Amino acid sequence: MSAISLTSLETLVASIPDGALLAVPKDTSGVAMAATRALVRRGVRNLHLVCVPTSGLQADLLIGAGAVAVVETSAITLGEFGTAPCFNAALRNRSLHILDATCPAIYAALQAAEKGIPFIPLRGMIGTDVLRHRADWKVIDNPFVAGDPIVVLPAIRPDVALFHARCADREGNVFIGKEREVLLMAHAAKTTLVTVEEIVEGNLLADPARGGAVLPAIYVSAIAIAKRGAWPLAFADQYPMDDAAITRYMTMARSAEGIAQFLAEWDGGVQAAA
Amino acid sequence: MSEASGTELLVAVIARLLQGCAHVAVGASSPIPGAGALLARLQSGGAMRVTVLGSQKNNFFTSGGVELFDLAAQGRIDAFFLGGGQIDGQANINLVGTGDYPDTPVRWPGSFGSAYLYFLIPRVILFREEHTRRVMVPKVDFISAPGVSDAGVHRPGGPHALLTGLGLFSFDRARCRFRLDSVHPGHSVEEIRDNTGFEFDCPAHVPSTPAPDASTLAAIRNRIRGDIAETYPQFAARLAAA
């Protein structure tokens, strides 16, 4: 690999410092769960987690492991498995600062960072308690048309964007398919860390049929191979959600000991599945 | 053919509420609205476009999650569905939690796109099967999205109807009030009053929600059940068992 280094999961997550502003994608867009486990194992602390624009198991696990100080999100849910246990517990005991948002606000704030501009206007939100509790969001008058109040949001520029993708080439180009959230995250973030199912031969950008669905290497800081790296979440058309593993998480996540035990079992599960 | 189940009735009502729409979008975790939208598309003879988030077959987006919101702001989505842990008589919805935020004794997932889409999509249908005083409250504890806005706020969108497991309400934006339009078979106006924490308009005679006709019911049980199974297999299985 000429452009960027192919590295181990441990080395990949070592470049996420304590206190980092870390952006992660929603459950269906390629969640780097194997890297998340490695991050928890290295004992990361005080993360400011930005969910793009929602999260589930990943955010809940990081919160349960005591790794998160602030979470900015439009929702955290385990879907049909129920409400996120560690997220809810952390809010109850006030160990987590929540910045409630709405999905398009998180996208728009990342788009501002993508453009290198300090803020961005967005419709809606006026009169909501979401806006009322966000001291960092403001309402201005449309400078071009009088009598048109509009919300402005500061740019979100993550220190790190972290996600899982299908494959990368040896130049460091990453195939993302239709999952454009991760493209936006990478454009906005200072550094981007990616785990992939596999490395492919040839240059992904050279293929006109695939080139438009590629994150170019210029945005990518490091790549690690993680087979079944989104497990136990589903990943694209590659593998379905492991319902049994998530059900087990829901029962174990009620205590810190349970979280630790789940993480230990998780290692075994990944090895068995690989 | 057996009579329509409660779920099948809701699917048929949703399809009726969507008549005339060119593009209907359905959010995450919304199997009944999804089935209703797919039924409306079938009934439109293919004139209606339906986007089901979480679906591969019924989702043409190629710009990620942001595309839904950009389309909404441009007026390219005619109808959408929102719910709420709490809904009040001014059609304010709360998807965040009970109590004095951020100290929420009961915390729900969060506002998702509601704080934006409610403002921009003309025909928002509030859908919540549970119809109790726990949900239908006098005043929501947290406004994820308000039913109406002050004059001067850009607001092409808003609430059109509230559909629950007991009945169907329409919403009058000028008067900021719900009106009970129909009561589902097997339920009564008294039962709805007893289970609603807010005031609403109620005509002297409230009709029964019309059951789907035989051809609609057949469409739900055959075509729609198959279509929705792609996104919601467990829901489709329950629909078959009902």
Short mmCIF file of C-alpha atoms in Angstrom, two decimals:
data_model
loop_
_atom_site.label_atom_id
_atom_site.label_comp_id
_atom_site.label_asym_id
_atom_site.label_seq_id
_atom_site.Cartn_x
_atom_site.Cartn_y
_atom_site.Cartn_z
CA MET A 1 0.00 0.00 0.00
CA SER A 2 1.59 3.23 -1.13
CA ALA A 3 -0.74 6.03 -0.03
CA ILE A 4 -1.79 4.97 3.45
CA SER A 5 -0.89 2.26 5.89
CA LEU A 6 -2.77 -0.97 6.38
CA THR A 7 -2.67 -1.54 10.09
CA SER A 8 -4.02 -3.65 12.95
CA LEU A 9 -7.25 -2.84 14.76
CA GLU A 10 -5.27 -1.99 17.90
CA THR A 11 -3.01 0.47 16.07
CA LEU A 12 -6.02 1.95 14.25
CA VAL A 13 -7.88 2.81 17.45
CA ALA A 14 -4.70 3.96 19.22
CA SER A 15 -4.95 7.09 17.06
CA ILE A 16 -8.29 8.00 18.70
CA PRO A 17 -7.21 10.10 21.71
CA ASP A 18 -9.15 10.48 24.94
CA GLY A 19 -11.56 13.40 24.59
CA ALA A 20 -11.81 13.09 20.80
CA LEU A 21 -14.83 14.35 18.87
CA LEU A 22 -15.70 11.01 17.27
CA ALA A 23 -18.29 10.65 14.49
CA VAL A 24 -19.97 7.29 13.89
CA PRO A 25 -22.69 6.31 11.39
CA LYS A 26 -26.19 4.97 11.93
CA ASP A 27 -26.66 1.22 12.28
CA THR A 28 -27.30 0.49 8.59
CA SER A 29 -24.40 2.48 7.15
CA GLY A 30 -21.40 0.42 8.28
CA VAL A 31 -20.71 0.49 12.01
CA ALA A 32 -17.14 -0.44 12.97
CA MET A 33 -18.07 -2.70 15.88
CA ALA A 34 -14.81 -4.68 15.96
CA ALA A 35 -12.89 -1.39 16.18
CA THR A 36 -15.31 -0.20 18.87
CA ARG A 37 -14.46 -3.26 20.93
CA ALA A 38 -10.74 -2.55 20.48
CA LEU A 39 -11.36 1.06 21.49
CA VAL A 40 -13.12 -0.03 24.69
CA ARG A 41 -10.30 -2.48 25.45
CA ARG A 42 -7.73 0.27 25.24
CA GLY A 43 -9.79 2.17 27.84
CA VAL A 44 -10.63 5.33 25.90
CA ARG A 45 -12.28 8.06 28.00
CA ASN A 46 -14.20 11.34 27.67
CA LEU A 47 -15.26 10.88 24.07
CA HIS A 48 -17.58 13.46 22.51
CA LEU A 49 -19.59 11.07 20.39
CA VAL A 50 -21.49 12.43 17.36
CA CYS A 51 -24.03 9.94 16.00
CA VAL A 52 -24.69 10.47 12.27
CA PRO A 53 -27.52 10.97 12.81
CA THR A 54 -28.50 8.16 15.24
CA SER A 55 -26.86 5.16 16.86
CA GLY A 56 -27.73 1.96 18.68
CA LEU A 57 -25.54 -0.82 20.04
CA GLN A 58 -22.27 1.04 19.34
CA ALA A 59 -23.15 4.17 21.31
CA ASP A 60 -24.76 2.15 24.08
CA LEU A 61 -21.71 -0.05 24.48
CA LEU A 62 -19.29 2.90 24.52
CA ILE A 63 -21.47 4.63 27.12
CA GLY A 64 -21.72 1.44 29.17
CA ALA A 65 -17.93 1.10 29.10
CA GLY A 66 -17.58 4.61 30.56
CA ALA A 67 -15.91 5.94 27.41
CA VAL A 68 -18.30 8.80 26.61
CA ALA A 69 -18.64 12.20 28.31
CA VAL A 70 -20.90 13.88 25.73
CA VAL A 71 -23.21 12.41 23.13
CA GLU A 72 -24.77 14.43 20.32
CA THR A 73 -27.51 12.49 18.58
CA SER A 74 -31.00 12.52 17.11
CA ALA A 75 -31.79 9.19 18.75
CA ILE A 76 -30.22 6.17 20.39
CA THR A 77 -32.24 2.98 20.18
CA LEU A 78 -31.81 -0.75 19.85
CA GLY A 79 -34.91 -0.78 17.62
CA GLU A 80 -37.15 -3.78 18.15
CA PHE A 81 -34.83 -5.00 20.93
CA GLY A 82 -35.85 -2.05 23.09
CA THR A 83 -34.50 1.15 24.61
CA ALA A 84 -30.73 1.50 24.94
CA PRO A 85 -29.94 0.27 28.48
CA CYS A 86 -26.59 1.97 29.17
CA PHE A 87 -27.64 5.24 27.53
CA ASN A 88 -30.73 5.39 29.72
CA ALA A 89 -28.83 4.45 32.88
CA ALA A 90 -26.15 7.09 32.22
CA LEU A 91 -28.79 9.79 31.77
CA ARG A 92 -30.50 8.70 34.99
CA ASN A 93 -27.30 8.91 37.04
CA ARG A 94 -26.23 12.11 35.22
CA SER A 95 -22.89 10.71 34.10
CA LEU A 96 -23.58 11.62 30.46
CA HIS A 97 -24.15 15.04 28.89
CA ILE A 98 -26.72 14.79 26.11
CA LEU A 99 -26.98 17.17 23.18
CA ASP A 100 -30.34 16.25 21.66
CA ALA A 101 -30.44 17.08 17.96
CA THR A 102 -32.55 16.32 14.92
CA CYS A 103 -31.24 14.23 12.01
CA PRO A 104 -30.94 16.96 9.34
CA ALA A 105 -29.18 19.29 11.81
CA ILE A 106 -26.35 16.80 12.26
CA TYR A 107 -26.07 16.28 8.51
CA ALA A 108 -26.14 20.04 7.85
CA ALA A 109 -23.51 20.79 10.52
CA LEU A 110 -21.23 18.19 8.92
CA GLN A 111 -21.93 19.71 5.50
CA ALA A 112 -20.76 23.07 6.88
CA ALA A 113 -17.49 21.44 7.96
CA GLU A 114 -17.28 19.79 4.53
CA LYS A 115 -17.42 23.26 2.95
CA GLY A 116 -15.04 24.80 5.48
CA ILE A 117 -17.66 27.36 6.56
CA PRO A 118 -18.37 28.24 10.21
CA PHE A 119 -22.14 27.71 10.26
CA ILE A 120 -25.09 26.71 8.12
CA PRO A 121 -28.79 27.69 8.09
CA LEU A 122 -31.52 25.03 8.25
CA ARG A 123 -35.33 25.09 8.13
CA GLY A 124 -37.61 23.83 10.89
CA MET A 125 -36.83 23.57 14.62
CA ILE A 126 -38.20 27.00 15.63
CA GLY A 127 -40.47 26.54 18.64
CA THR A 128 -39.10 23.12 19.57
CA ASP A 129 -37.55 22.21 22.91
CA VAL A 130 -34.73 20.66 20.89
CA LEU A 131 -33.70 24.19 19.84
CA ARG A 132 -34.48 25.68 23.27
CA HIS A 133 -31.97 23.37 24.95
CA ARG A 134 -29.22 23.98 22.39
CA ALA A 135 -27.35 27.10 23.53
CA ASP A 136 -24.99 26.59 20.58
CA TRP A 137 -27.80 26.94 17.98
CA LYS A 138 -29.18 30.37 17.10
CA VAL A 139 -32.09 31.91 15.22
CA ILE A 140 -31.25 34.75 12.81
CA ASP A 141 -33.26 36.81 10.35
CA ASN A 142 -32.83 35.78 6.76
CA PRO A 143 -30.39 38.51 5.61
CA PHE A 144 -31.99 38.55 2.14
CA VAL A 145 -35.70 38.53 3.04
CA ALA A 146 -37.14 40.40 6.02
CA GLY A 147 -39.44 38.58 8.43
CA ASP A 148 -38.05 35.11 7.81
CA PRO A 149 -36.44 33.68 10.96
CA ILE A 150 -34.14 30.71 10.36
CA VAL A 151 -31.94 28.53 12.57
CA VAL A 152 -28.17 28.54 12.13
CA LEU A 153 -25.97 25.69 13.34
CA PRO A 154 -22.23 25.73 13.98
CA ALA A 155 -20.19 23.35 11.84
CA ILE A 156 -19.34 19.96 13.34
CA ARG A 157 -15.75 19.10 12.50
CA PRO A 158 -15.03 15.67 14.03
CA ASP A 159 -11.50 14.83 15.09
CA VAL A 160 -12.12 11.31 13.84
CA ALA A 161 -14.70 9.60 11.64
CA LEU A 162 -14.83 5.83 12.18
CA PHE A 163 -16.78 3.35 10.05
CA HIS A 164 -16.77 -0.09 8.44
CA ALA A 165 -16.81 -0.66 4.67
CA ARG A 166 -16.84 -3.54 2.25
CA CYS A 167 -13.37 -3.21 0.77
CA ALA A 168 -10.42 -0.97 0.04
CA ASP A 169 -7.68 -1.13 -2.56
CA ARG A 170 -3.97 -1.00 -1.85
CA GLU A 171 -3.92 2.74 -2.59
CA GLY A 172 -6.27 3.33 0.33
CA ASN A 173 -9.43 4.05 -1.70
CA VAL A 174 -12.48 2.71 0.10
CA PHE A 175 -15.62 1.32 -1.58
CA ILE A 176 -18.67 2.70 0.25
CA GLY A 177 -21.50 1.82 -2.18
CA LYS A 178 -24.67 3.82 -1.55
CA GLU A 179 -23.73 4.67 2.05
CA ARG A 180 -23.10 8.34 1.46
CA GLU A 181 -23.28 9.21 5.17
CA VAL A 182 -19.77 7.93 5.57
CA LEU A 183 -18.58 10.05 2.64
CA LEU A 184 -20.01 13.14 4.37
CA MET A 185 -18.40 12.10 7.68
CA ALA A 186 -15.01 11.63 6.04
CA HIS A 187 -15.23 14.95 4.17
CA ALA A 188 -16.03 16.74 7.43
CA ALA A 189 -13.57 15.00 9.77
CA LYS A 190 -9.90 15.82 10.36
CA THR A 191 -8.99 12.13 10.19
CA THR A 192 -10.88 9.08 8.99
CA LEU A 193 -10.31 5.53 10.20
CA VAL A 194 -11.86 2.65 8.29
CA THR A 195 -12.20 -1.07 8.86
CA VAL A 196 -12.93 -3.25 5.82
CA GLU A 197 -14.01 -6.80 5.11
CA GLU A 198 -11.17 -7.21 2.61
CA ILE A 199 -8.47 -5.60 0.48
CA VAL A 200 -9.00 -5.91 -3.28
CA GLU A 201 -6.46 -5.79 -6.10
CA GLY A 202 -6.44 -2.94 -8.61
CA ASN A 203 -7.51 0.67 -8.18
CA LEU A 204 -11.17 1.17 -7.26
CA LEU A 205 -11.21 4.64 -8.85
CA ALA A 206 -10.16 3.20 -12.20
CA ASP A 207 -13.44 1.29 -12.54
CA PRO A 208 -16.10 3.70 -13.93
CA ALA A 209 -18.91 1.48 -12.63
CA ARG A 210 -17.63 1.72 -9.05
CA GLY A 211 -15.64 4.94 -9.00
CA GLY A 212 -18.59 7.12 -7.96
CA ALA A 213 -19.14 4.98 -4.88
CA VAL A 214 -15.58 5.32 -3.58
CA LEU A 215 -14.13 7.40 -0.77
CA PRO A 216 -10.77 8.53 -2.22
CA ALA A 217 -7.63 7.77 -0.21
CA ILE A 218 -6.90 11.48 0.34
CA TYR A 219 -9.49 11.48 3.15
CA VAL A 220 -8.40 8.19 4.70
CA SER A 221 -5.81 8.10 7.50
CA ALA A 222 -5.63 4.37 8.20
CA ILE A 223 -7.36 1.12 7.28
CA ALA A 224 -7.54 -2.17 9.19
CA ILE A 225 -9.01 -5.44 7.98
CA ALA A 226 -11.83 -6.66 10.22
CA LYS A 227 -13.70 -9.66 8.86
CA ARG A 228 -17.33 -9.42 9.94
CA GLY A 229 -16.27 -6.07 11.42
CA ALA A 230 -19.85 -4.82 11.92
CA TRP A 231 -20.96 -7.94 13.81
CA PRO A 232 -23.30 -8.33 15.65
CA LEU A 233 -24.94 -5.60 13.56
CA ALA A 234 -25.97 -6.31 10.00
CA PHE A 235 -23.71 -5.14 7.21
CA ALA A 236 -25.10 -4.26 3.78
CA ASP A 237 -25.93 -7.48 1.89
CA GLN A 238 -22.97 -9.25 3.51
CA TYR A 239 -24.45 -10.57 6.76
CA PRO A 240 -27.64 -10.10 8.78
CA MET A 241 -27.98 -8.83 12.33
CA ASP A 242 -27.14 -11.47 14.95
CA ASP A 243 -30.41 -11.31 16.87
CA ALA A 244 -29.25 -13.77 19.53
CA ALA A 245 -26.11 -11.74 20.33
CA ILE A 246 -28.08 -8.50 20.64
CA THR A 247 -30.74 -10.13 22.79
CA ARG A 248 -27.93 -11.37 25.04
CA TYR A 249 -26.46 -7.86 25.18
CA MET A 250 -29.82 -6.47 26.30
CA THR A 251 -29.88 -8.79 29.31
CA MET A 252 -26.19 -8.39 30.20
CA ALA A 253 -25.95 -4.61 29.75
CA ARG A 254 -27.78 -4.00 33.02
CA SER A 255 -24.49 -4.05 34.96
CA ALA A 256 -20.84 -3.08 34.44
CA GLU A 257 -19.87 -6.71 35.09
CA GLY A 258 -22.33 -7.80 32.41
CA ILE A 259 -20.78 -5.38 29.90
CA ALA A 260 -17.29 -6.73 30.68
CA GLN A 261 -18.52 -10.29 30.29
CA PHE A 262 -20.24 -9.46 26.99
CA LEU A 263 -17.00 -7.95 25.67
CA ALA A 264 -15.06 -11.07 26.67
CA GLU A 265 -17.62 -13.35 25.01
CA TRP A 266 -17.57 -11.08 21.99
CA ASP A 267 -13.92 -11.95 21.31
CA GLY A 268 -14.84 -15.61 21.28
CA GLY A 269 -17.83 -14.95 19.02
CA VAL A 270 -15.79 -13.06 16.45
CA GLN A 271 -13.17 -15.80 16.35
CA ALA A 272 -15.82 -18.48 15.98
CA ALA A 273 -17.51 -16.59 13.17
CA ALA A 274 -14.34 -15.68 11.24
CA MET B 1 -62.91 -14.18 3.79
CA SER B 2 -62.71 -13.35 7.50
CA GLU B 3 -63.34 -9.81 8.77
CA ALA B 4 -60.56 -7.25 8.79
CA SER B 5 -58.27 -7.39 11.83
CA GLY B 6 -57.46 -4.20 13.76
CA THR B 7 -54.12 -3.96 11.97
CA GLU B 8 -55.71 -4.45 8.54
CA LEU B 9 -58.21 -1.69 9.32
CA LEU B 10 -55.35 0.70 10.18
CA VAL B 11 -53.51 -0.19 6.96
CA ALA B 12 -56.66 0.55 4.93
CA VAL B 13 -57.31 3.87 6.75
CA ILE B 14 -53.74 5.00 6.12
CA ALA B 15 -54.06 4.22 2.42
CA ARG B 16 -57.22 6.35 2.32
CA LEU B 17 -55.48 9.26 4.07
CA LEU B 18 -52.72 9.18 1.44
CA GLN B 19 -54.97 9.42 -1.62
CA GLY B 20 -53.80 12.00 -4.13
CA CYS B 21 -50.21 12.16 -2.90
CA ALA B 22 -47.46 11.99 -5.52
CA HIS B 23 -44.69 10.94 -3.12
CA VAL B 24 -45.11 9.38 0.31
CA ALA B 25 -42.13 8.66 2.58
CA VAL B 26 -42.19 6.25 5.51
CA GLY B 27 -39.63 6.47 8.34
CA ALA B 28 -37.85 3.78 10.32
CA SER B 29 -39.73 1.29 12.56
CA SER B 30 -43.08 1.97 10.85
CA PRO B 31 -44.52 -1.30 9.55
CA ILE B 32 -48.22 -0.30 9.56
CA PRO B 33 -47.61 3.08 7.83
CA GLY B 34 -45.32 1.25 5.41
CA ALA B 35 -48.02 -1.28 4.55
CA GLY B 36 -50.60 1.53 4.24
CA ALA B 37 -48.37 3.48 1.88
CA LEU B 38 -47.69 0.43 -0.29
CA LEU B 39 -51.47 -0.21 -0.43
CA ALA B 40 -52.07 3.41 -1.47
CA ARG B 41 -49.49 3.01 -4.23
CA LEU B 42 -51.22 -0.15 -5.46
CA GLN B 43 -54.60 1.62 -5.42
CA SER B 44 -53.11 4.57 -7.35
CA GLY B 45 -52.25 2.24 -10.21
CA GLY B 46 -48.59 3.07 -9.79
CA ALA B 47 -49.04 6.87 -10.01
CA MET B 48 -47.81 7.30 -6.43
CA ARG B 49 -44.15 6.97 -5.49
CA VAL B 50 -43.43 5.48 -2.06
CA THR B 51 -40.09 5.61 -0.26
CA VAL B 52 -39.72 3.20 2.64
CA LEU B 53 -36.62 3.84 4.77
CA GLY B 54 -34.88 0.58 5.57
CA SER B 55 -36.09 -1.00 2.33
CA GLN B 56 -33.83 -1.95 -0.56
CA LYS B 57 -36.62 -2.27 -3.15
CA ASN B 58 -38.65 0.77 -2.14
CA ASN B 59 -35.91 3.33 -1.62
CA PHE B 60 -34.30 5.16 -4.52
CA PHE B 61 -32.05 7.43 -2.44
CA THR B 62 -28.40 7.58 -3.44
CA SER B 63 -27.22 10.53 -1.33
CA GLY B 64 -27.50 8.96 2.10
CA GLY B 65 -29.80 10.00 4.91
CA VAL B 66 -29.59 13.68 3.98
CA GLU B 67 -31.62 13.12 0.80
CA LEU B 68 -34.93 12.62 2.64
CA PHE B 69 -34.50 15.96 4.41
CA ASP B 70 -33.43 17.86 1.31
CA LEU B 71 -36.43 16.47 -0.61
CA ALA B 72 -38.75 17.51 2.23
CA ALA B 73 -37.40 21.07 2.29
CA GLN B 74 -37.96 21.37 -1.47
CA GLY B 75 -41.56 20.17 -1.23
CA ARG B 76 -40.84 16.89 -2.99
CA ILE B 77 -42.49 14.77 -0.26
CA ASP B 78 -46.26 15.08 0.21
CA ALA B 79 -46.88 12.84 3.21
CA PHE B 80 -44.96 11.34 6.12
CA PHE B 81 -45.70 9.67 9.47
CA LEU B 82 -44.68 10.72 12.96
CA GLY B 83 -45.51 9.23 16.34
CA GLY B 84 -44.69 10.16 19.88
CA GLY B 85 -44.37 8.92 23.40
CA GLN B 86 -46.70 11.81 24.17
CA ILE B 87 -49.12 13.66 21.88
CA ASP B 88 -51.21 16.60 23.10
CA GLY B 89 -54.34 18.40 21.93
CA GLN B 90 -52.32 21.05 20.04
CA ALA B 91 -50.65 18.22 18.09
CA ASN B 92 -47.33 18.80 19.82
CA ILE B 93 -45.31 15.58 19.87
CA ASN B 94 -42.68 14.35 22.34
CA LEU B 95 -40.18 11.69 21.31
CA VAL B 96 -37.61 12.50 24.02
CA GLY B 97 -39.01 11.65 27.44
CA THR B 98 -41.21 12.48 30.40
CA GLY B 99 -40.51 14.97 33.19
CA ASP B 100 -38.19 17.93 33.39
CA TYR B 101 -35.61 17.57 30.61
CA PRO B 102 -32.80 16.49 30.75
CA ASP B 103 -33.86 14.69 33.95
CA THR B 104 -36.28 12.37 32.18
CA PRO B 105 -37.62 9.56 34.40
CA VAL B 106 -38.66 7.84 31.18
CA ARG B 107 -36.31 8.49 28.27
CA TRP B 108 -37.26 7.59 24.68
CA PRO B 109 -34.78 7.28 21.78
CA GLY B 110 -34.91 10.93 20.65
CA SER B 111 -36.52 13.34 18.20
CA PHE B 112 -35.12 11.78 14.99
CA GLY B 113 -36.11 14.04 12.05
CA SER B 114 -39.39 15.22 13.59
CA ALA B 115 -38.15 18.70 14.63
CA TYR B 116 -37.68 19.41 10.92
CA LEU B 117 -40.02 17.20 8.87
CA TYR B 118 -43.14 18.29 10.81
CA PHE B 119 -42.51 21.83 9.53
CA LEU B 120 -41.97 20.91 5.90
CA ILE B 121 -44.14 17.98 4.81
CA PRO B 122 -47.73 19.08 4.06
CA ARG B 123 -49.59 15.95 5.12
CA VAL B 124 -48.06 14.55 8.30
CA ILE B 125 -50.10 11.70 9.76
CA LEU B 126 -49.62 11.16 13.48
CA PHE B 127 -49.83 7.44 14.08
CA ARG B 128 -49.79 5.78 17.48
CA GLU B 129 -51.64 2.53 18.14
CA GLU B 130 -51.65 2.96 21.91
CA HIS B 131 -54.49 5.31 22.80
CA THR B 132 -54.31 5.94 26.53
CA ARG B 133 -54.05 8.95 28.83
CA ARG B 134 -50.37 8.08 29.20
CA VAL B 135 -49.85 8.93 25.50
CA MET B 136 -52.68 11.39 24.74
CA VAL B 137 -51.75 14.01 27.34
CA PRO B 138 -53.01 17.56 28.10
CA LYS B 139 -49.54 18.96 27.43
CA VAL B 140 -46.36 17.22 26.30
CA ASP B 141 -43.37 17.38 28.66
CA PHE B 142 -40.95 18.10 25.79
CA ILE B 143 -41.77 19.53 22.37
CA SER B 144 -39.82 17.51 19.81
CA ALA B 145 -41.98 19.18 17.19
CA PRO B 146 -44.87 21.66 17.62
CA GLY B 147 -48.30 21.18 16.04
CA VAL B 148 -48.51 24.79 14.89
CA SER B 149 -46.06 27.71 14.59
CA ASP B 150 -46.19 31.48 15.02
CA ALA B 151 -47.00 33.55 11.94
CA GLY B 152 -43.79 34.32 10.07
CA VAL B 153 -42.19 30.93 10.69
CA HIS B 154 -41.67 29.02 7.44
CA ARG B 155 -44.17 26.22 7.85
CA PRO B 156 -45.60 24.60 4.71
CA GLY B 157 -46.05 21.36 6.64
CA GLY B 158 -47.79 20.03 9.70
CA PRO B 159 -50.34 17.65 11.17
CA HIS B 160 -53.12 16.34 8.96
CA ALA B 161 -54.62 13.52 11.04
CA LEU B 162 -54.13 11.46 14.18
CA LEU B 163 -54.78 7.75 13.80
CA THR B 164 -54.82 5.48 16.86
CA GLY B 165 -56.01 2.02 17.75
CA LEU B 166 -59.37 3.50 18.77
CA GLY B 167 -60.21 6.15 16.18
CA LEU B 168 -59.30 8.74 13.57
CA PHE B 169 -59.02 12.48 14.21
CA SER B 170 -58.46 15.32 11.74
CA PHE B 171 -56.52 18.42 12.79
CA ASP B 172 -57.69 21.98 12.19
CA ARG B 173 -54.50 24.06 12.00
CA ALA B 174 -56.32 27.41 12.22
CA ARG B 175 -58.12 26.42 15.42
CA CYS B 176 -55.27 24.21 16.66
CA ARG B 177 -57.66 21.42 17.65
CA PHE B 178 -58.36 17.81 16.83
CA ARG B 179 -61.80 16.67 15.68
CA LEU B 180 -62.91 13.07 16.08
CA ASP B 181 -63.83 11.88 12.57
CA SER B 182 -64.55 8.20 13.18
CA VAL B 183 -64.44 5.46 15.81
CA HIS B 184 -63.06 2.04 14.91
CA PRO B 185 -65.50 -0.91 15.01
CA GLY B 186 -65.80 -2.37 18.51
CA HIS B 187 -64.96 0.94 20.22
CA SER B 188 -67.00 3.97 21.33
CA VAL B 189 -66.80 7.75 21.69
CA GLU B 190 -66.99 7.27 25.48
CA GLU B 191 -64.01 4.92 25.41
CA ILE B 192 -62.04 7.50 23.39
CA ARG B 193 -62.99 10.29 25.83
CA ASP B 194 -61.98 8.14 28.79
CA ASN B 195 -58.59 7.46 27.24
CA THR B 196 -57.76 10.95 25.93
CA GLY B 197 -56.13 13.52 28.20
CA PHE B 198 -56.95 16.51 25.96
CA GLU B 199 -60.10 18.26 24.73
CA PHE B 200 -61.18 17.67 21.15
CA ASP B 201 -64.12 18.56 18.93
CA CYS B 202 -66.73 15.84 18.65
CA PRO B 203 -69.81 15.99 16.41
CA ALA B 204 -73.16 14.75 17.77
CA HIS B 205 -72.88 11.67 15.62
CA VAL B 206 -69.46 10.12 15.03
CA PRO B 207 -69.47 7.48 12.28
CA SER B 208 -67.76 4.12 12.50
CA THR B 209 -64.44 3.86 10.65
CA PRO B 210 -65.34 2.04 7.43
CA ALA B 211 -63.90 -1.46 7.19
CA PRO B 212 -61.88 -2.27 4.05
CA ASP B 213 -63.95 -3.80 1.25
CA ALA B 214 -63.28 -7.34 0.06
CA SER B 215 -60.88 -6.40 -2.73
CA THR B 216 -58.86 -4.09 -0.44
CA LEU B 217 -58.67 -6.80 2.20
CA ALA B 218 -57.54 -9.32 -0.40
CA ALA B 219 -54.85 -6.88 -1.59
CA ILE B 220 -53.57 -6.42 1.97
CA ARG B 221 -53.46 -10.16 2.61
CA ASN B 222 -51.76 -11.08 -0.62
CA ARG B 223 -49.82 -8.38 -2.41
CA ILE B 224 -49.11 -5.95 0.46
CA ARG B 225 -48.13 -8.60 2.97
CA GLY B 226 -45.52 -9.83 0.49
CA ASP B 227 -44.31 -6.31 -0.31
CA ILE B 228 -43.87 -5.23 3.32
CA ALA B 229 -42.14 -8.51 4.27
CA GLU B 230 -38.99 -7.31 2.51
CA THR B 231 -38.55 -4.60 5.18
CA TYR B 232 -40.61 -5.99 8.09
CA PRO B 233 -40.60 -9.81 7.97
CA GLN B 234 -41.83 -10.24 11.55
CA PHE B 235 -44.70 -7.82 11.02
CA ALA B 236 -45.68 -9.59 7.77
CA ALA B 237 -45.73 -12.93 9.62
CA ARG B 238 -47.99 -11.46 12.33
CA LEU B 239 -50.25 -9.97 9.65
CA ALA B 240 -50.63 -13.44 8.13
CA ALA B 241 -51.43 -15.02 11.48
CA ALA B 242 -54.11 -12.44 12.38
#
